[in-house]
Short mmCIF file of C-alpha atoms in Angstrom, two decimals:
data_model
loop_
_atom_site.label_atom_id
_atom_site.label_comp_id
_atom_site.label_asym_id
_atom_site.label_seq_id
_atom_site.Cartn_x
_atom_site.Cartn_y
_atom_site.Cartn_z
CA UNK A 1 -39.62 -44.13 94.94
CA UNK A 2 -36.58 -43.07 92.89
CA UNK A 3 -35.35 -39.70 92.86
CA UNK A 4 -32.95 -38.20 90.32
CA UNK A 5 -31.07 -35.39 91.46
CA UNK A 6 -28.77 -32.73 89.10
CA UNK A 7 -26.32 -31.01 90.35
CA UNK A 8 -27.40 -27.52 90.72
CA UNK A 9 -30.07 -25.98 88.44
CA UNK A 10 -27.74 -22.88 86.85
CA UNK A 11 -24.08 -23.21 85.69
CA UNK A 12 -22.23 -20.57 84.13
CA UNK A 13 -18.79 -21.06 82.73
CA UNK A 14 -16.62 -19.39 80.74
CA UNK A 15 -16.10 -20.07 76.90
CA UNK A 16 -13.38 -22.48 76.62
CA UNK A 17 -13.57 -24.55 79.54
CA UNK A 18 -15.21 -27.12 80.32
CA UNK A 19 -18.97 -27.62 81.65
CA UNK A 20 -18.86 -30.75 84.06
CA UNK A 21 -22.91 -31.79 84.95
CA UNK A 22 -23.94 -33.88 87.76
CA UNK A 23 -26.68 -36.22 87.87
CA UNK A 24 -27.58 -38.54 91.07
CA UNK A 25 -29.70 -41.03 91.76
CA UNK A 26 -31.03 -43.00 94.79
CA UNK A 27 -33.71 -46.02 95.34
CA UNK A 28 -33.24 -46.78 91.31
CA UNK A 29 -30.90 -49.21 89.63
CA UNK A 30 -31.25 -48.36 86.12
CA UNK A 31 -29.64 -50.25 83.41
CA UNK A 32 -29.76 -47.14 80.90
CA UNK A 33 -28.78 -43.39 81.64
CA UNK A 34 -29.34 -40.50 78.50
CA UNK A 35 -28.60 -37.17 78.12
CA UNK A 36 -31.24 -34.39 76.68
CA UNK A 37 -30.20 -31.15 75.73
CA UNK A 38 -33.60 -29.02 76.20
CA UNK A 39 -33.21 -25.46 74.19
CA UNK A 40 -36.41 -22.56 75.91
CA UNK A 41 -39.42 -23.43 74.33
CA UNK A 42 -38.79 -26.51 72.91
CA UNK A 43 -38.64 -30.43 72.90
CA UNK A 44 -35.93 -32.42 74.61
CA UNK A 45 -32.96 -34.16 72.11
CA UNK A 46 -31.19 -36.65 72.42
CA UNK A 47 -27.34 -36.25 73.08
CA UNK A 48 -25.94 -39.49 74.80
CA UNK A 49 -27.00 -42.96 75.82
CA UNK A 50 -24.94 -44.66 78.24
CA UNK A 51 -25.51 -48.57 79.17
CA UNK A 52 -24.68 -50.32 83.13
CA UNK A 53 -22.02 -51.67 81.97
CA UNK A 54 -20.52 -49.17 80.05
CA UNK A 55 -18.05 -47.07 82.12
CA UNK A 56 -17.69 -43.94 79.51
CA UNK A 57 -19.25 -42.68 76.30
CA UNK A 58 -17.91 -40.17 73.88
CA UNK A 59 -19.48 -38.06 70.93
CA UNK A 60 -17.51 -34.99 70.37
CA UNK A 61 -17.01 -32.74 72.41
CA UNK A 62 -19.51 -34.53 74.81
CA UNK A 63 -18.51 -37.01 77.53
CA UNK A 64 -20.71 -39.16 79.65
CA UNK A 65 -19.61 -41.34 82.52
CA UNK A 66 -21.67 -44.04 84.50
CA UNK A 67 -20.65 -44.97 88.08
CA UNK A 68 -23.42 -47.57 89.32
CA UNK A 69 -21.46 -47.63 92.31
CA UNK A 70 -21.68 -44.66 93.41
CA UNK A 71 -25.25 -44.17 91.78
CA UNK A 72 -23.82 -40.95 89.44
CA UNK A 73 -23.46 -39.93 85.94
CA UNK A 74 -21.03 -37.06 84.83
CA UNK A 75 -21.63 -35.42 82.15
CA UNK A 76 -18.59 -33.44 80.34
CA UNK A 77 -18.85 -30.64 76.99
CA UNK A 78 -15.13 -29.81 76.64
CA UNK A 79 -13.95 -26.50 74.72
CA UNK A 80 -17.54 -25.13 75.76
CA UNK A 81 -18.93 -22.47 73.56
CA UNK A 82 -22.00 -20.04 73.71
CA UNK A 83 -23.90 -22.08 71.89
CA UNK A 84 -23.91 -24.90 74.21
CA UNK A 85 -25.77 -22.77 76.51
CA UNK A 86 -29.23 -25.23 77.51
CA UNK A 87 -31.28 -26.80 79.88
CA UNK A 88 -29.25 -30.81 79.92
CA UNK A 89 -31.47 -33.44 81.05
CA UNK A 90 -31.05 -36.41 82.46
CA UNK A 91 -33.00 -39.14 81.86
CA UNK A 92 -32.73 -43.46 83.81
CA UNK A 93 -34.45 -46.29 82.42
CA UNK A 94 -33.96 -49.98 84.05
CA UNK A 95 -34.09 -52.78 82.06
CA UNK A 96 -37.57 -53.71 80.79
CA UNK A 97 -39.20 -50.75 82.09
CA UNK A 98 -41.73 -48.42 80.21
CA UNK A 99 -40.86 -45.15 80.25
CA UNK A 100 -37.70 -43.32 81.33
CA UNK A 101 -37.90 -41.36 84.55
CA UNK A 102 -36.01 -37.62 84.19
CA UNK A 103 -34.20 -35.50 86.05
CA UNK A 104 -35.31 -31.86 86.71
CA UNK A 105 -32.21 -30.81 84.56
CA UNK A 106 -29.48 -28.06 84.92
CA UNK A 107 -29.52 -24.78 82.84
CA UNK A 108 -25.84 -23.82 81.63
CA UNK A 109 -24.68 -20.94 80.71
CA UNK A 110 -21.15 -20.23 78.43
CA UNK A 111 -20.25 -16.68 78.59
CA UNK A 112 -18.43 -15.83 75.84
CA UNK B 1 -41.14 -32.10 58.53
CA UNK B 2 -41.00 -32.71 62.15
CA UNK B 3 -40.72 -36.22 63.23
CA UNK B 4 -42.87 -35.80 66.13
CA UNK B 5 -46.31 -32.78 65.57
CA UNK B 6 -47.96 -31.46 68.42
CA UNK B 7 -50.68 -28.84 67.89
CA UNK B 8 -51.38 -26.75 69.54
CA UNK B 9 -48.39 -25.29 69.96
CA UNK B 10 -50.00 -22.59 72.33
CA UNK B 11 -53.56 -22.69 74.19
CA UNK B 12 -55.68 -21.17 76.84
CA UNK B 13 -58.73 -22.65 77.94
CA UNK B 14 -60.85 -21.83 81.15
CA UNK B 15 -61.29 -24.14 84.31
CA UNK B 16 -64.14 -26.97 83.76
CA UNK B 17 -63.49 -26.74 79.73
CA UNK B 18 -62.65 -30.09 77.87
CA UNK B 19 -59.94 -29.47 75.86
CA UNK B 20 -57.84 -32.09 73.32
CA UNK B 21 -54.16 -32.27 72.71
CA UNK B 22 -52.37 -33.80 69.51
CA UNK B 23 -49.75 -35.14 68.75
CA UNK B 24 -48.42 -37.27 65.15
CA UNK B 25 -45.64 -38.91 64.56
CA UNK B 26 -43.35 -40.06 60.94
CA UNK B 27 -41.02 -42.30 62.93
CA UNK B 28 -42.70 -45.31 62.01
CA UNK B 29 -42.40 -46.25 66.21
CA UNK B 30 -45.32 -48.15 67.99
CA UNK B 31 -44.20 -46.45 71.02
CA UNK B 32 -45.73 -43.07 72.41
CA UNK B 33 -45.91 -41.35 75.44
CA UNK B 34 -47.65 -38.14 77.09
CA UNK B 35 -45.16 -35.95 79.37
CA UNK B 36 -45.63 -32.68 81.67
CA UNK B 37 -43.10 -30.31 82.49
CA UNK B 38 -43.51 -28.15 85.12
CA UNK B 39 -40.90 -25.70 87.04
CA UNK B 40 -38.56 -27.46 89.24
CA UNK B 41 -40.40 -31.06 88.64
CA UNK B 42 -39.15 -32.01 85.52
CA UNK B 43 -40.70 -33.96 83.05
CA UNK B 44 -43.70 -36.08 84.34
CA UNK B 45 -45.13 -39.39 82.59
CA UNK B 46 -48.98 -39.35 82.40
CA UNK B 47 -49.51 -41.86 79.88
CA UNK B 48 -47.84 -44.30 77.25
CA UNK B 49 -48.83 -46.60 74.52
CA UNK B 50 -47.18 -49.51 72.67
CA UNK B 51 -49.17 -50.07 70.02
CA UNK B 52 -53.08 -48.86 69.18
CA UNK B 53 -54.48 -51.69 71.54
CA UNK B 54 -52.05 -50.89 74.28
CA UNK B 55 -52.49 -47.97 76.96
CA UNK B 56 -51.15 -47.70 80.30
CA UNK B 57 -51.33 -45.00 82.86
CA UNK B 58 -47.81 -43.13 83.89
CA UNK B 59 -47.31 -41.41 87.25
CA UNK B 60 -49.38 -38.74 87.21
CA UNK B 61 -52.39 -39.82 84.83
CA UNK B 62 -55.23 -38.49 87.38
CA UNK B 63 -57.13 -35.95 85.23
CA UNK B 64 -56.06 -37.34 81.90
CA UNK B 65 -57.03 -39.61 79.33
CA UNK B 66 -56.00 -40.30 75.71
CA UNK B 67 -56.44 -41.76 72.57
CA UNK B 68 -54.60 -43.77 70.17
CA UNK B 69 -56.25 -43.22 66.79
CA UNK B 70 -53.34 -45.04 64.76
CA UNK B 71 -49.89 -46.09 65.23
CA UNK B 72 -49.02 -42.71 64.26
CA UNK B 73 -51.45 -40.61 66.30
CA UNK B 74 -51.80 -40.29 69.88
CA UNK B 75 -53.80 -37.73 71.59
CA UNK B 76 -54.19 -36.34 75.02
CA UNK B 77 -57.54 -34.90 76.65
CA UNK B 78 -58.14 -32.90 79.41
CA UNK B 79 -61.79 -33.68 80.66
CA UNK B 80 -62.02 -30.86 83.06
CA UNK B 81 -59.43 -28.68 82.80
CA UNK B 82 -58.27 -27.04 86.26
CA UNK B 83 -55.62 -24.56 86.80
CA UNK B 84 -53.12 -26.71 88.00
CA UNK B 85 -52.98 -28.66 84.97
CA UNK B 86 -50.97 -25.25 83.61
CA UNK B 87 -47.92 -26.38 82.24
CA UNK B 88 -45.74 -27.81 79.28
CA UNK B 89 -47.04 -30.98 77.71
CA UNK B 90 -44.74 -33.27 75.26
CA UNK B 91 -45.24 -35.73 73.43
CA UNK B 92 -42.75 -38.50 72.17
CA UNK B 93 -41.96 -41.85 70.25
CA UNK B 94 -39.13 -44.16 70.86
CA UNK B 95 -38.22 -47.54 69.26
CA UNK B 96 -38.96 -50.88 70.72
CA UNK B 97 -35.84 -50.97 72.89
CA UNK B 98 -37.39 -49.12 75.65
CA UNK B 99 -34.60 -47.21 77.54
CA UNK B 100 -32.01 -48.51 75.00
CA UNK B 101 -32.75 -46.61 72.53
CA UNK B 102 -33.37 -42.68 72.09
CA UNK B 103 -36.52 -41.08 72.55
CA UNK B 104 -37.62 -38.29 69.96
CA UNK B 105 -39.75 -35.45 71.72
CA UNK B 106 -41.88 -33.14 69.77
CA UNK B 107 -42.23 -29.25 69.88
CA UNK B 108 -44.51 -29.43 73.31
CA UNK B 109 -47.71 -27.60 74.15
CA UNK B 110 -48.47 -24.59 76.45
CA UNK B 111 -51.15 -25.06 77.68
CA UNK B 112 -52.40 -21.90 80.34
CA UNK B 113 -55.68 -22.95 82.27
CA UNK B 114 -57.47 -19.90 83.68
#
């Protein structure tokens, strides 16, 4: 079955700099990869969507990449600030499936 | 307004006790689904619907069933509650694009079996 696989489940960075996430994937060819920012306590949203053949996506201050070679998305907040402290999902859908299968996410952490 | 109602937000129910979740959505989407998060798991399907005629079962559906009332309701039930059905339930809508297209989560549910 696929597995999805984030990069470590806390980051902490400083304010300023910027938070690089890591999300991996194995038995899966999916033809769409999102990003969720998940705040304690409350519903997933949306940040990103990123296609197969799509090699980067921008909004912002946010940055998504999609490598199908080597099965990885990167996910990039430059000038990180306190605020952008969250649980960041990610989330793979191939194409004509149901449902999207998610990762267990990464908590990060921007000290001011 | 929300575009995506659960309620209860918070519940606690003891083991063997039927117990109903709800969930409503103003999106205007045919598509729902049913997720659990639990620690270090991540978010689990149990069940989706496309439209009120259409209901399929999602990994983990054992334990579950649901209801779709009307394109804009979609409820989750619990015939027998057991403890290790504790967690955090969501619900959410998405468009007809499947995984091209967003998906809109609501508030989620605690629900604490005892």
């Amino acid at each position: 079955s696929q597995k999805i696989e984030q990069n470590s489940e806390a980051l902490n960075i400083q304010e300023g700099k910027t938070a690089t996430l890591t999300c991996n994937y194995t038995n899966y060819s999916p033809a769409y990869l999102q990003w969720y920012r998940q705040d304690p306590g409350r519903g997933p949203v949306f940040l990103l969507l990123i296609r197969e053949n799509e090699k980067e996506k921008r909004k912002e201050r946010l940055k998504v990449t999609f490598d199908t070679t080597l099965k990885q998305s990167l996910f990039h907040i430059t000038a990180s600030q306190p605020a952008d402290s969250a649980t960041y999902l990610c989330a793979l859908s191939s194409s004509g499936a149901n449902n999207l299968f998610f990762g267990t996410g990464t908590r990060l952490t921007v000290i001011p | 307004d929300a575009d995506v109602t659960q309620t209860p937000r918070n519940r606690i129910t003891k083991t063997g006790k039927r117990i109903m979740l709800e969930c409503s959505q103003t999106k205007g989407h045919d598509r729902m689904y049913w997720y659990r998060q639990d620690p270090g798991l991540g978010l689990r399907l149990i069940y989706y619907s496309f439209d009120v005629k259409d209901i399929n079962k999602g990994e983990i559906s054992d334990g579950y069933s649901v209801s779709r009332q009307a394109q804009a309701k979609f409820s989750l039930s619990l015939e027998s509650a057991i403890p290790n059905q504790t967690a955090l339930y969501f619900c959410a809508t998405s468009g007809p694009k499947g995984g091209d297209t967003e998906a809109f989560f609501g508030q989620g549910t605690r629900l604490t079996v005892v």
